[in-house]
């Protein structure tokens, strides 16, 4: 907290979580929400985000971001829980799309239609992870730009960029946050910026972290891609 407070003195912050488990059938963790609200009161983030997923069942946290079937029943369930979370926090939240490796026969719609329906039903916002879109598009065989065109631009408040790897067979892409951003993701980011307009962007790197100049080089590349969009805003 000492270092967080010192950083906050000089920089605006956002808060990004992995433990909300918004799609779980477990009861919402009210202790977690209380602590989250207290931390938000301390650092005054521009926004709070988490993932459109579930991580827990029967009070056991699997520490992974797990997908759900894209059905209207699940939309109603998730939207109700998002509304409860927003009431508890006293603010809108952002939900992030996942990288996924399985799909469900019961799904009634595409992932982007599902994400849009949840956001509009719960009146929440969207954190659009461009790398996750690309990874899932390869794993499931859809057009990533169809995904981008399918989400409401007015609800997208942040982009994420990251690196990924493939499994041993080379057939499945895995969102690992431990590699440089690939050219295909940079190109998708360019097209996404042009379509959705000026949106705050963050680069995620969780492992194999290089020296600062290499990280800044990626940041400068993101700025160069987004600059024409921001200058025309």
CSV table of N, CA, C and O in Angstrom, one decimal, residues 6-115:
chain,number,residue,atom,x,y,z
A,6,UNK,N,2.2,6.0,-3.1
A,6,UNK,CA,3.2,6.9,-3.7
A,6,UNK,C,3.0,7.0,-5.2
A,6,UNK,O,3.1,8.1,-5.8
A,7,UNK,N,2.6,5.9,-5.9
A,7,UNK,CA,2.4,6.0,-7.3
A,7,UNK,C,1.1,6.8,-7.6
A,7,UNK,O,1.1,7.6,-8.5
A,8,UNK,N,0.1,6.6,-6.8
A,8,UNK,CA,-1.2,7.4,-6.9
A,8,UNK,C,-1.0,8.9,-6.8
A,8,UNK,O,-1.7,9.6,-7.4
A,9,UNK,N,0.0,9.3,-6.1
A,9,UNK,CA,0.2,10.7,-5.9
A,9,UNK,C,0.6,11.4,-7.2
A,9,UNK,O,0.4,12.6,-7.4
A,10,UNK,N,1.2,10.6,-8.2
A,10,UNK,CA,1.7,11.2,-9.4
A,10,UNK,C,1.0,10.7,-10.7
A,10,UNK,O,1.1,11.3,-11.7
A,11,UNK,N,0.2,9.6,-10.6
A,11,UNK,CA,-0.4,9.0,-11.8
A,11,UNK,C,-1.9,8.6,-11.5
A,11,UNK,O,-2.2,8.1,-10.4
A,12,UNK,N,-2.7,8.8,-12.5
A,12,UNK,CA,-4.1,8.2,-12.4
A,12,UNK,C,-4.0,6.7,-12.5
A,12,UNK,O,-3.1,6.1,-13.1
A,13,UNK,N,-4.9,6.0,-11.8
A,13,UNK,CA,-4.9,4.5,-11.8
A,13,UNK,C,-6.3,4.0,-12.3
A,13,UNK,O,-7.3,4.7,-12.2
A,14,UNK,N,-6.2,2.8,-12.8
A,14,UNK,CA,-7.4,2.0,-12.9
A,14,UNK,C,-7.2,0.7,-12.1
A,14,UNK,O,-6.1,0.3,-11.9
A,15,UNK,N,-8.3,0.0,-11.8
A,15,UNK,CA,-8.2,-1.2,-11.0
A,15,UNK,C,-8.7,-2.4,-11.9
A,15,UNK,O,-9.8,-2.2,-12.5
A,16,UNK,N,-8.0,-3.5,-11.9
A,16,UNK,CA,-8.3,-4.6,-12.8
A,16,UNK,C,-8.2,-5.9,-12.0
A,16,UNK,O,-7.2,-6.2,-11.4
A,17,UNK,N,-9.3,-6.6,-11.9
A,17,UNK,CA,-9.3,-7.8,-11.1
A,17,UNK,C,-9.5,-9.1,-11.8
A,17,UNK,O,-9.9,-9.1,-13.0
A,18,UNK,N,-9.3,-10.2,-11.1
A,18,UNK,CA,-9.5,-11.6,-11.6
A,18,UNK,C,-10.4,-12.4,-10.7
A,18,UNK,O,-10.4,-13.6,-10.9
A,19,UNK,N,-11.0,-11.8,-9.7
A,19,UNK,CA,-11.6,-12.6,-8.7
A,19,UNK,C,-13.1,-12.4,-8.5
A,19,UNK,O,-13.7,-12.9,-7.6
A,20,UNK,N,-13.7,-11.6,-9.4
A,20,UNK,CA,-15.1,-11.3,-9.3
A,20,UNK,C,-16.0,-12.5,-9.5
A,20,UNK,O,-17.1,-12.6,-8.9
A,21,UNK,N,-15.6,-13.4,-10.4
A,21,UNK,CA,-16.3,-14.6,-10.8
A,21,UNK,C,-17.8,-14.3,-11.1
A,21,UNK,O,-18.7,-14.9,-10.5
A,22,UNK,N,-18.0,-13.3,-12.0
A,22,UNK,CA,-19.3,-12.8,-12.2
A,22,UNK,C,-20.3,-13.8,-12.8
A,22,UNK,O,-21.5,-13.6,-12.6
A,23,UNK,N,-19.8,-14.8,-13.5
A,23,UNK,CA,-20.7,-15.8,-14.1
A,23,UNK,C,-20.9,-17.0,-13.2
A,23,UNK,O,-21.6,-17.9,-13.6
A,24,UNK,N,-20.3,-17.1,-12.1
A,24,UNK,CA,-20.4,-18.3,-11.2
A,24,UNK,C,-21.9,-18.3,-10.6
A,24,UNK,O,-22.6,-17.4,-10.6
A,25,UNK,N,-22.2,-19.5,-10.2
A,25,UNK,CA,-23.5,-19.7,-9.5
A,25,UNK,C,-23.3,-19.6,-8.0
A,25,UNK,O,-24.2,-19.7,-7.2
A,26,UNK,N,-22.0,-19.5,-7.5
A,26,UNK,CA,-21.8,-19.2,-6.1
A,26,UNK,C,-22.3,-17.9,-5.8
A,26,UNK,O,-22.4,-17.0,-6.6
A,27,UNK,N,-22.7,-17.6,-4.5
A,27,UNK,CA,-23.2,-16.3,-4.1
A,27,UNK,C,-22.0,-15.3,-4.3
A,27,UNK,O,-20.8,-15.7,-4.2
A,28,UNK,N,-22.3,-14.1,-4.6
A,28,UNK,CA,-21.3,-13.0,-4.7
A,28,UNK,C,-20.6,-12.9,-3.4
A,28,UNK,O,-21.2,-13.0,-2.3
A,29,UNK,N,-19.3,-12.7,-3.5
A,29,UNK,CA,-18.4,-12.6,-2.3
A,29,UNK,C,-18.5,-11.2,-1.8
A,29,UNK,O,-17.9,-10.2,-2.2
A,30,UNK,N,-19.4,-11.0,-0.8
A,30,UNK,CA,-19.6,-9.6,-0.3
A,30,UNK,C,-18.4,-9.1,0.5
A,30,UNK,O,-18.2,-7.8,0.5
A,31,UNK,N,-17.6,-9.9,1.1
A,31,UNK,CA,-16.4,-9.4,1.8
A,31,UNK,C,-15.5,-8.9,0.7
A,31,UNK,O,-14.8,-7.8,0.9
A,32,UNK,N,-15.3,-9.6,-0.4
A,32,UNK,CA,-14.5,-9.1,-1.5
A,32,UNK,C,-15.0,-7.8,-2.0
A,32,UNK,O,-14.2,-6.9,-2.2
A,33,UNK,N,-16.3,-7.7,-2.2
A,33,UNK,CA,-16.8,-6.4,-2.7
A,33,UNK,C,-16.6,-5.3,-1.7
A,33,UNK,O,-16.3,-4.1,-2.2
A,34,UNK,N,-16.7,-5.5,-0.5
A,34,UNK,CA,-16.5,-4.5,0.5
A,34,UNK,C,-15.1,-4.0,0.5
A,34,UNK,O,-14.8,-2.8,0.5
A,35,UNK,N,-14.1,-5.0,0.4
A,35,UNK,CA,-12.7,-4.6,0.4
A,35,UNK,C,-12.4,-3.9,-0.9
A,35,UNK,O,-11.6,-2.9,-0.9
A,36,UNK,N,-13.0,-4.3,-2.0
A,36,UNK,CA,-12.8,-3.7,-3.3
A,36,UNK,C,-13.2,-2.2,-3.3
A,36,UNK,O,-12.5,-1.3,-3.8
A,37,UNK,N,-14.4,-2.0,-2.7
A,37,UNK,CA,-14.9,-0.6,-2.6
A,37,UNK,C,-14.0,0.2,-1.7
A,37,UNK,O,-13.8,1.4,-2.0
A,38,UNK,N,-13.5,-0.3,-0.6
A,38,UNK,CA,-12.6,0.4,0.2
A,38,UNK,C,-11.3,0.8,-0.5
A,38,UNK,O,-10.9,1.9,-0.3
A,39,UNK,N,-10.8,-0.1,-1.2
A,39,UNK,CA,-9.6,0.2,-2.0
A,39,UNK,C,-9.8,1.3,-3.0
A,39,UNK,O,-9.0,2.2,-3.2
A,40,UNK,N,-11.0,1.1,-3.7
A,40,UNK,CA,-11.3,2.2,-4.7
A,40,UNK,C,-11.5,3.5,-4.0
A,40,UNK,O,-11.1,4.5,-4.6
A,41,UNK,N,-12.0,3.6,-2.8
A,41,UNK,CA,-12.1,4.8,-2.1
A,41,UNK,C,-10.8,5.4,-1.8
A,41,UNK,O,-10.6,6.6,-1.7
A,42,UNK,N,-9.8,4.6,-1.6
A,42,UNK,CA,-8.5,5.0,-1.3
A,42,UNK,C,-7.7,5.5,-2.5
A,42,UNK,O,-7.0,6.6,-2.5
A,43,UNK,N,-7.8,4.8,-3.6
A,43,UNK,CA,-6.9,5.2,-4.8
A,43,UNK,C,-7.7,5.9,-5.9
A,43,UNK,O,-7.1,6.5,-6.8
A,44,UNK,N,-9.1,6.0,-5.7
A,44,UNK,CA,-9.9,6.8,-6.6
A,44,UNK,C,-9.6,6.4,-8.1
A,44,UNK,O,-9.2,7.3,-8.9
A,45,UNK,N,-9.8,5.2,-8.5
A,45,UNK,CA,-9.5,4.8,-9.9
A,45,UNK,C,-10.4,5.4,-10.9
A,45,UNK,O,-11.6,5.7,-10.6
A,46,UNK,N,-9.9,5.5,-12.1
A,46,UNK,CA,-10.8,6.0,-13.2
A,46,UNK,C,-11.9,5.0,-13.4
A,46,UNK,O,-13.0,5.4,-13.8
A,47,UNK,N,-11.6,3.7,-13.3
A,47,UNK,CA,-12.6,2.7,-13.4
A,47,UNK,C,-12.1,1.4,-12.8
A,47,UNK,O,-10.9,1.3,-12.5
A,48,UNK,N,-13.1,0.5,-12.6
A,48,UNK,CA,-12.8,-0.9,-12.1
A,48,UNK,C,-13.2,-1.9,-13.2
A,48,UNK,O,-14.3,-1.8,-13.7
A,49,UNK,N,-12.4,-2.9,-13.4
A,49,UNK,CA,-12.7,-3.9,-14.4
A,49,UNK,C,-12.4,-5.3,-13.9
A,49,UNK,O,-11.7,-5.5,-13.0
A,50,UNK,N,-13.1,-6.2,-14.5
A,50,UNK,CA,-12.9,-7.7,-14.2
A,50,UNK,C,-13.3,-8.4,-15.5
A,50,UNK,O,-13.5,-7.8,-16.5
A,51,UNK,N,-13.3,-9.7,-15.4
A,51,UNK,CA,-13.5,-10.6,-16.6
A,51,UNK,C,-14.9,-11.2,-16.7
A,51,UNK,O,-15.5,-11.5,-15.6
A,52,UNK,N,-15.4,-11.3,-17.9
A,52,UNK,CA,-16.7,-12.0,-18.1
A,52,UNK,C,-16.4,-13.5,-18.1
A,52,UNK,O,-16.2,-14.1,-19.1
A,53,UNK,N,-16.5,-14.0,-16.9
A,53,UNK,CA,-16.1,-15.4,-16.7
A,53,UNK,C,-16.6,-15.9,-15.4
A,53,UNK,O,-17.2,-15.2,-14.6
A,54,UNK,N,-16.2,-17.2,-15.0
A,54,UNK,CA,-16.4,-17.6,-13.7
A,54,UNK,C,-15.1,-18.2,-13.3
A,54,UNK,O,-14.3,-18.8,-14.1
A,55,UNK,N,-14.7,-18.2,-12.0
A,55,UNK,CA,-13.5,-18.7,-11.4
A,55,UNK,C,-13.7,-19.6,-10.2
A,55,UNK,O,-12.8,-20.3,-9.8
A,56,UNK,N,-15.0,-19.6,-9.7
A,56,UNK,CA,-15.2,-20.4,-8.5
A,56,UNK,C,-16.5,-21.2,-8.6
A,56,UNK,O,-17.4,-20.9,-9.4
A,57,UNK,N,-16.5,-22.4,-7.9
A,57,UNK,CA,-17.7,-23.2,-7.8
A,57,UNK,C,-17.6,-23.9,-6.4
A,57,UNK,O,-16.5,-24.3,-6.0
A,58,UNK,N,-18.7,-23.9,-5.7
A,58,UNK,CA,-18.8,-24.5,-4.4
A,58,UNK,C,-17.7,-23.9,-3.5
A,58,UNK,O,-17.0,-24.6,-2.7
A,59,UNK,N,-17.5,-22.5,-3.6
A,59,UNK,CA,-16.6,-21.8,-2.8
A,59,UNK,C,-15.1,-22.1,-3.0
A,59,UNK,O,-14.3,-21.7,-2.2
A,60,UNK,N,-14.8,-22.8,-4.1
A,60,UNK,CA,-13.4,-23.2,-4.4
A,60,UNK,C,-13.0,-22.3,-5.6
A,60,UNK,O,-13.7,-22.4,-6.7
A,61,UNK,N,-11.9,-21.6,-5.5
A,61,UNK,CA,-11.4,-20.7,-6.6
A,61,UNK,C,-10.4,-21.5,-7.4
A,61,UNK,O,-9.4,-22.0,-6.9
A,62,UNK,N,-10.7,-21.6,-8.7
A,62,UNK,CA,-9.8,-22.4,-9.6
A,62,UNK,C,-8.7,-21.5,-10.1
A,62,UNK,O,-7.8,-22.0,-10.8
A,63,UNK,N,-8.7,-20.2,-9.8
A,63,UNK,CA,-7.6,-19.3,-10.3
A,63,UNK,C,-7.4,-19.4,-11.8
A,63,UNK,O,-6.3,-19.4,-12.3
A,64,UNK,N,-8.5,-19.6,-12.5
A,64,UNK,CA,-8.5,-19.5,-14.0
A,64,UNK,C,-9.7,-18.8,-14.5
A,64,UNK,O,-10.7,-18.8,-13.7
A,65,UNK,N,-9.7,-18.3,-15.6
A,65,UNK,CA,-10.8,-17.5,-16.2
A,65,UNK,C,-11.5,-18.4,-17.1
A,65,UNK,O,-11.1,-18.6,-18.3
A,66,UNK,N,-12.7,-18.9,-16.7
A,66,UNK,CA,-13.4,-20.0,-17.3
A,66,UNK,C,-14.6,-19.5,-18.1
A,66,UNK,O,-15.3,-18.7,-17.6
A,67,UNK,N,-14.8,-20.0,-19.3
A,67,UNK,CA,-15.9,-19.5,-20.2
A,67,UNK,C,-17.2,-20.1,-19.8
A,67,UNK,O,-17.3,-21.1,-19.0
A,68,UNK,N,-18.3,-19.6,-20.4
A,68,UNK,CA,-19.6,-20.1,-20.1
A,68,UNK,C,-20.4,-20.2,-21.5
A,68,UNK,O,-19.9,-19.6,-22.5
A,69,UNK,N,-21.5,-21.0,-21.5
A,69,UNK,CA,-22.3,-21.0,-22.7
A,69,UNK,C,-22.9,-19.7,-23.0
A,69,UNK,O,-23.4,-19.0,-22.0
A,70,UNK,N,-23.1,-19.3,-24.2
A,70,UNK,CA,-23.6,-18.0,-24.6
A,70,UNK,C,-25.1,-18.2,-24.8
A,70,UNK,O,-25.6,-18.3,-26.0
A,71,UNK,N,-25.9,-18.1,-23.7
A,71,UNK,CA,-27.3,-18.3,-23.8
A,71,UNK,C,-28.0,-17.1,-23.1
A,71,UNK,O,-27.4,-16.4,-22.3
A,72,UNK,N,-29.3,-17.0,-23.4
A,72,UNK,CA,-30.1,-15.9,-22.8
A,72,UNK,C,-30.3,-16.2,-21.3
A,72,UNK,O,-30.3,-15.2,-20.5
A,73,UNK,N,-30.3,-17.4,-20.9
A,73,UNK,CA,-30.4,-17.7,-19.5
A,73,UNK,C,-29.2,-17.2,-18.7
A,73,UNK,O,-29.3,-16.6,-17.7
A,74,UNK,N,-28.0,-17.4,-19.3
A,74,UNK,CA,-26.7,-17.0,-18.7
A,74,UNK,C,-26.7,-15.4,-18.7
A,74,UNK,O,-26.2,-14.8,-17.8
A,75,UNK,N,-27.2,-14.8,-19.8
A,75,UNK,CA,-27.2,-13.4,-19.9
A,75,UNK,C,-28.0,-12.8,-18.7
A,75,UNK,O,-27.5,-11.9,-18.0
A,76,UNK,N,-29.2,-13.3,-18.5
A,76,UNK,CA,-30.0,-12.9,-17.3
A,76,UNK,C,-29.3,-13.1,-16.0
A,76,UNK,O,-29.3,-12.2,-15.1
A,77,UNK,N,-28.6,-14.2,-15.8
A,77,UNK,CA,-27.9,-14.5,-14.6
A,77,UNK,C,-26.8,-13.5,-14.4
A,77,UNK,O,-26.6,-12.9,-13.3
A,78,UNK,N,-25.9,-13.3,-15.4
A,78,UNK,CA,-24.8,-12.5,-15.3
A,78,UNK,C,-25.2,-11.0,-15.1
A,78,UNK,O,-24.7,-10.3,-14.3
A,79,UNK,N,-26.2,-10.6,-15.9
A,79,UNK,CA,-26.6,-9.2,-15.8
A,79,UNK,C,-27.1,-8.8,-14.4
A,79,UNK,O,-26.9,-7.8,-13.9
A,80,UNK,N,-27.8,-9.8,-13.8
A,80,UNK,CA,-28.3,-9.5,-12.5
A,80,UNK,C,-27.2,-9.4,-11.5
A,80,UNK,O,-27.2,-8.5,-10.6
A,81,UNK,N,-26.2,-10.2,-11.6
A,81,UNK,CA,-25.0,-10.2,-10.7
A,81,UNK,C,-24.2,-8.9,-11.0
A,81,UNK,O,-23.7,-8.3,-10.0
A,82,UNK,N,-24.1,-8.5,-12.2
A,82,UNK,CA,-23.4,-7.2,-12.5
A,82,UNK,C,-24.1,-6.1,-11.9
A,82,UNK,O,-23.5,-5.2,-11.3
A,83,UNK,N,-25.4,-6.0,-12.0
A,83,UNK,CA,-26.2,-5.0,-11.4
A,83,UNK,C,-26.0,-4.9,-9.8
A,83,UNK,O,-25.8,-3.8,-9.3
A,84,UNK,N,-25.9,-6.1,-9.2
A,84,UNK,CA,-25.7,-6.2,-7.8
A,84,UNK,C,-24.3,-5.6,-7.4
A,84,UNK,O,-24.1,-4.9,-6.4
A,85,UNK,N,-23.3,-6.0,-8.3
A,85,UNK,CA,-21.9,-5.5,-8.0
A,85,UNK,C,-21.8,-4.0,-8.2
A,85,UNK,O,-21.2,-3.3,-7.4
A,86,UNK,N,-22.5,-3.5,-9.2
A,86,UNK,CA,-22.4,-2.0,-9.5
A,86,UNK,C,-23.1,-1.3,-8.3
A,86,UNK,O,-22.7,-0.2,-7.9
A,87,UNK,N,-24.2,-1.8,-7.8
A,87,UNK,CA,-24.9,-1.2,-6.7
A,87,UNK,C,-24.0,-1.2,-5.5
A,87,UNK,O,-23.9,-0.2,-4.7
A,88,UNK,N,-23.3,-2.3,-5.3
A,88,UNK,CA,-22.4,-2.4,-4.1
A,88,UNK,C,-21.2,-1.5,-4.2
A,88,UNK,O,-20.8,-0.9,-3.2
A,89,UNK,N,-20.7,-1.3,-5.4
A,89,UNK,CA,-19.5,-0.4,-5.6
A,89,UNK,C,-19.9,1.0,-5.8
A,89,UNK,O,-19.1,1.9,-5.6
A,90,UNK,N,-21.2,1.2,-6.1
A,90,UNK,CA,-21.6,2.6,-6.4
A,90,UNK,C,-21.1,3.2,-7.7
A,90,UNK,O,-20.9,4.4,-7.8
A,91,UNK,N,-20.8,2.3,-8.7
A,91,UNK,CA,-20.2,2.8,-10.0
A,91,UNK,C,-20.4,1.7,-11.0
A,91,UNK,O,-20.6,0.5,-10.7
A,92,UNK,N,-20.3,2.1,-12.3
A,92,UNK,CA,-20.3,1.1,-13.4
A,92,UNK,C,-18.9,0.4,-13.3
A,92,UNK,O,-17.9,0.9,-12.9
A,93,UNK,N,-19.0,-0.9,-13.8
A,93,UNK,CA,-17.7,-1.6,-14.0
A,93,UNK,C,-17.5,-1.9,-15.5
A,93,UNK,O,-18.4,-1.8,-16.3
A,94,UNK,N,-16.3,-2.3,-15.8
A,94,UNK,CA,-16.0,-2.8,-17.1
A,94,UNK,C,-15.8,-4.3,-17.1
A,94,UNK,O,-15.2,-4.9,-16.1
A,95,UNK,N,-16.3,-5.0,-18.1
A,95,UNK,CA,-16.1,-6.5,-18.2
A,95,UNK,C,-15.3,-6.8,-19.4
A,95,UNK,O,-15.5,-6.2,-20.5
A,96,UNK,N,-14.3,-7.7,-19.2
A,96,UNK,CA,-13.3,-8.0,-20.3
A,96,UNK,C,-13.7,-9.3,-20.9
A,96,UNK,O,-14.0,-10.3,-20.3
A,97,UNK,N,-13.5,-9.4,-22.3
A,97,UNK,CA,-13.7,-10.6,-23.0
A,97,UNK,C,-12.5,-11.6,-22.7
A,97,UNK,O,-11.4,-11.1,-22.5
A,98,UNK,N,-12.7,-12.9,-22.8
A,98,UNK,CA,-11.7,-13.8,-22.5
A,98,UNK,C,-11.0,-14.3,-23.7
A,98,UNK,O,-11.5,-14.2,-24.9
A,99,UNK,N,-9.8,-15.0,-23.5
A,99,UNK,CA,-9.3,-16.0,-24.5
A,99,UNK,C,-9.9,-17.3,-24.1
A,99,UNK,O,-9.9,-17.7,-22.9
A,100,UNK,N,-10.5,-18.0,-25.1
A,100,UNK,CA,-11.1,-19.3,-24.7
A,100,UNK,C,-10.6,-20.4,-25.6
A,100,UNK,O,-10.1,-20.2,-26.7
A,101,UNK,N,-10.7,-21.6,-25.1
A,101,UNK,CA,-10.1,-22.8,-25.7
A,101,UNK,C,-11.2,-23.9,-25.9
A,101,UNK,O,-10.8,-24.9,-26.5
A,102,UNK,N,-12.4,-23.7,-25.4
A,102,UNK,CA,-13.5,-24.6,-25.6
A,102,UNK,C,-14.7,-23.8,-25.9
A,102,UNK,O,-14.8,-22.6,-25.6
A,103,UNK,N,-15.7,-24.4,-26.6
A,103,UNK,CA,-17.0,-23.8,-26.8
A,103,UNK,C,-18.1,-24.8,-26.4
A,103,UNK,O,-17.8,-26.0,-26.1
A,104,UNK,N,-19.3,-24.3,-26.3
A,104,UNK,CA,-20.4,-25.1,-25.8
A,104,UNK,C,-21.5,-25.3,-26.8
A,104,UNK,O,-21.9,-24.4,-27.5
A,105,UNK,N,-21.9,-26.6,-26.9
A,105,UNK,CA,-23.0,-26.9,-27.9
A,105,UNK,C,-24.3,-26.1,-27.6
A,105,UNK,O,-25.1,-25.9,-28.5
A,106,UNK,N,-24.5,-25.7,-26.3
A,106,UNK,CA,-25.7,-25.1,-25.9
A,106,UNK,C,-25.7,-23.6,-26.3
A,106,UNK,O,-26.8,-22.9,-26.2
A,107,UNK,N,-24.6,-23.0,-26.8
A,107,UNK,CA,-24.6,-21.6,-27.1
A,107,UNK,C,-25.6,-21.2,-28.1
A,107,UNK,O,-25.7,-22.0,-29.1
A,108,UNK,N,-26.2,-20.1,-27.9
A,108,UNK,CA,-27.3,-19.6,-28.8
A,108,UNK,C,-26.9,-18.4,-29.7
A,108,UNK,O,-27.6,-18.0,-30.5
A,109,UNK,N,-25.7,-17.9,-29.5
A,109,UNK,CA,-25.2,-16.7,-30.1
A,109,UNK,C,-23.7,-16.7,-30.1
A,109,UNK,O,-23.0,-17.5,-29.5
A,110,UNK,N,-23.1,-15.7,-30.8
A,110,UNK,CA,-21.7,-15.5,-30.8
A,110,UNK,C,-21.2,-14.9,-29.5
A,110,UNK,O,-22.0,-14.3,-28.7
A,111,UNK,N,-19.9,-14.9,-29.3
A,111,UNK,CA,-19.4,-14.3,-28.0
A,111,UNK,C,-19.6,-12.8,-28.0
A,111,UNK,O,-20.0,-12.2,-27.0
A,112,UNK,N,-19.4,-12.2,-29.2
A,112,UNK,CA,-19.6,-10.7,-29.2
A,112,UNK,C,-21.1,-10.3,-29.0
A,112,UNK,O,-21.4,-9.3,-28.4
A,113,UNK,N,-22.0,-11.1,-29.5
A,113,UNK,CA,-23.4,-10.8,-29.2
A,113,UNK,C,-23.7,-11.0,-27.8
A,113,UNK,O,-24.4,-10.2,-27.2
A,114,UNK,N,-23.1,-12.0,-27.2
A,114,UNK,CA,-23.3,-12.3,-25.7
A,114,UNK,C,-22.8,-11.2,-24.9
A,114,UNK,O,-23.4,-10.6,-24.0
A,115,UNK,N,-21.5,-10.7,-25.2
A,115,UNK,CA,-20.9,-9.6,-24.5
A,115,UNK,C,-21.7,-8.4,-24.6
A,115,UNK,O,-21.9,-7.7,-23.6
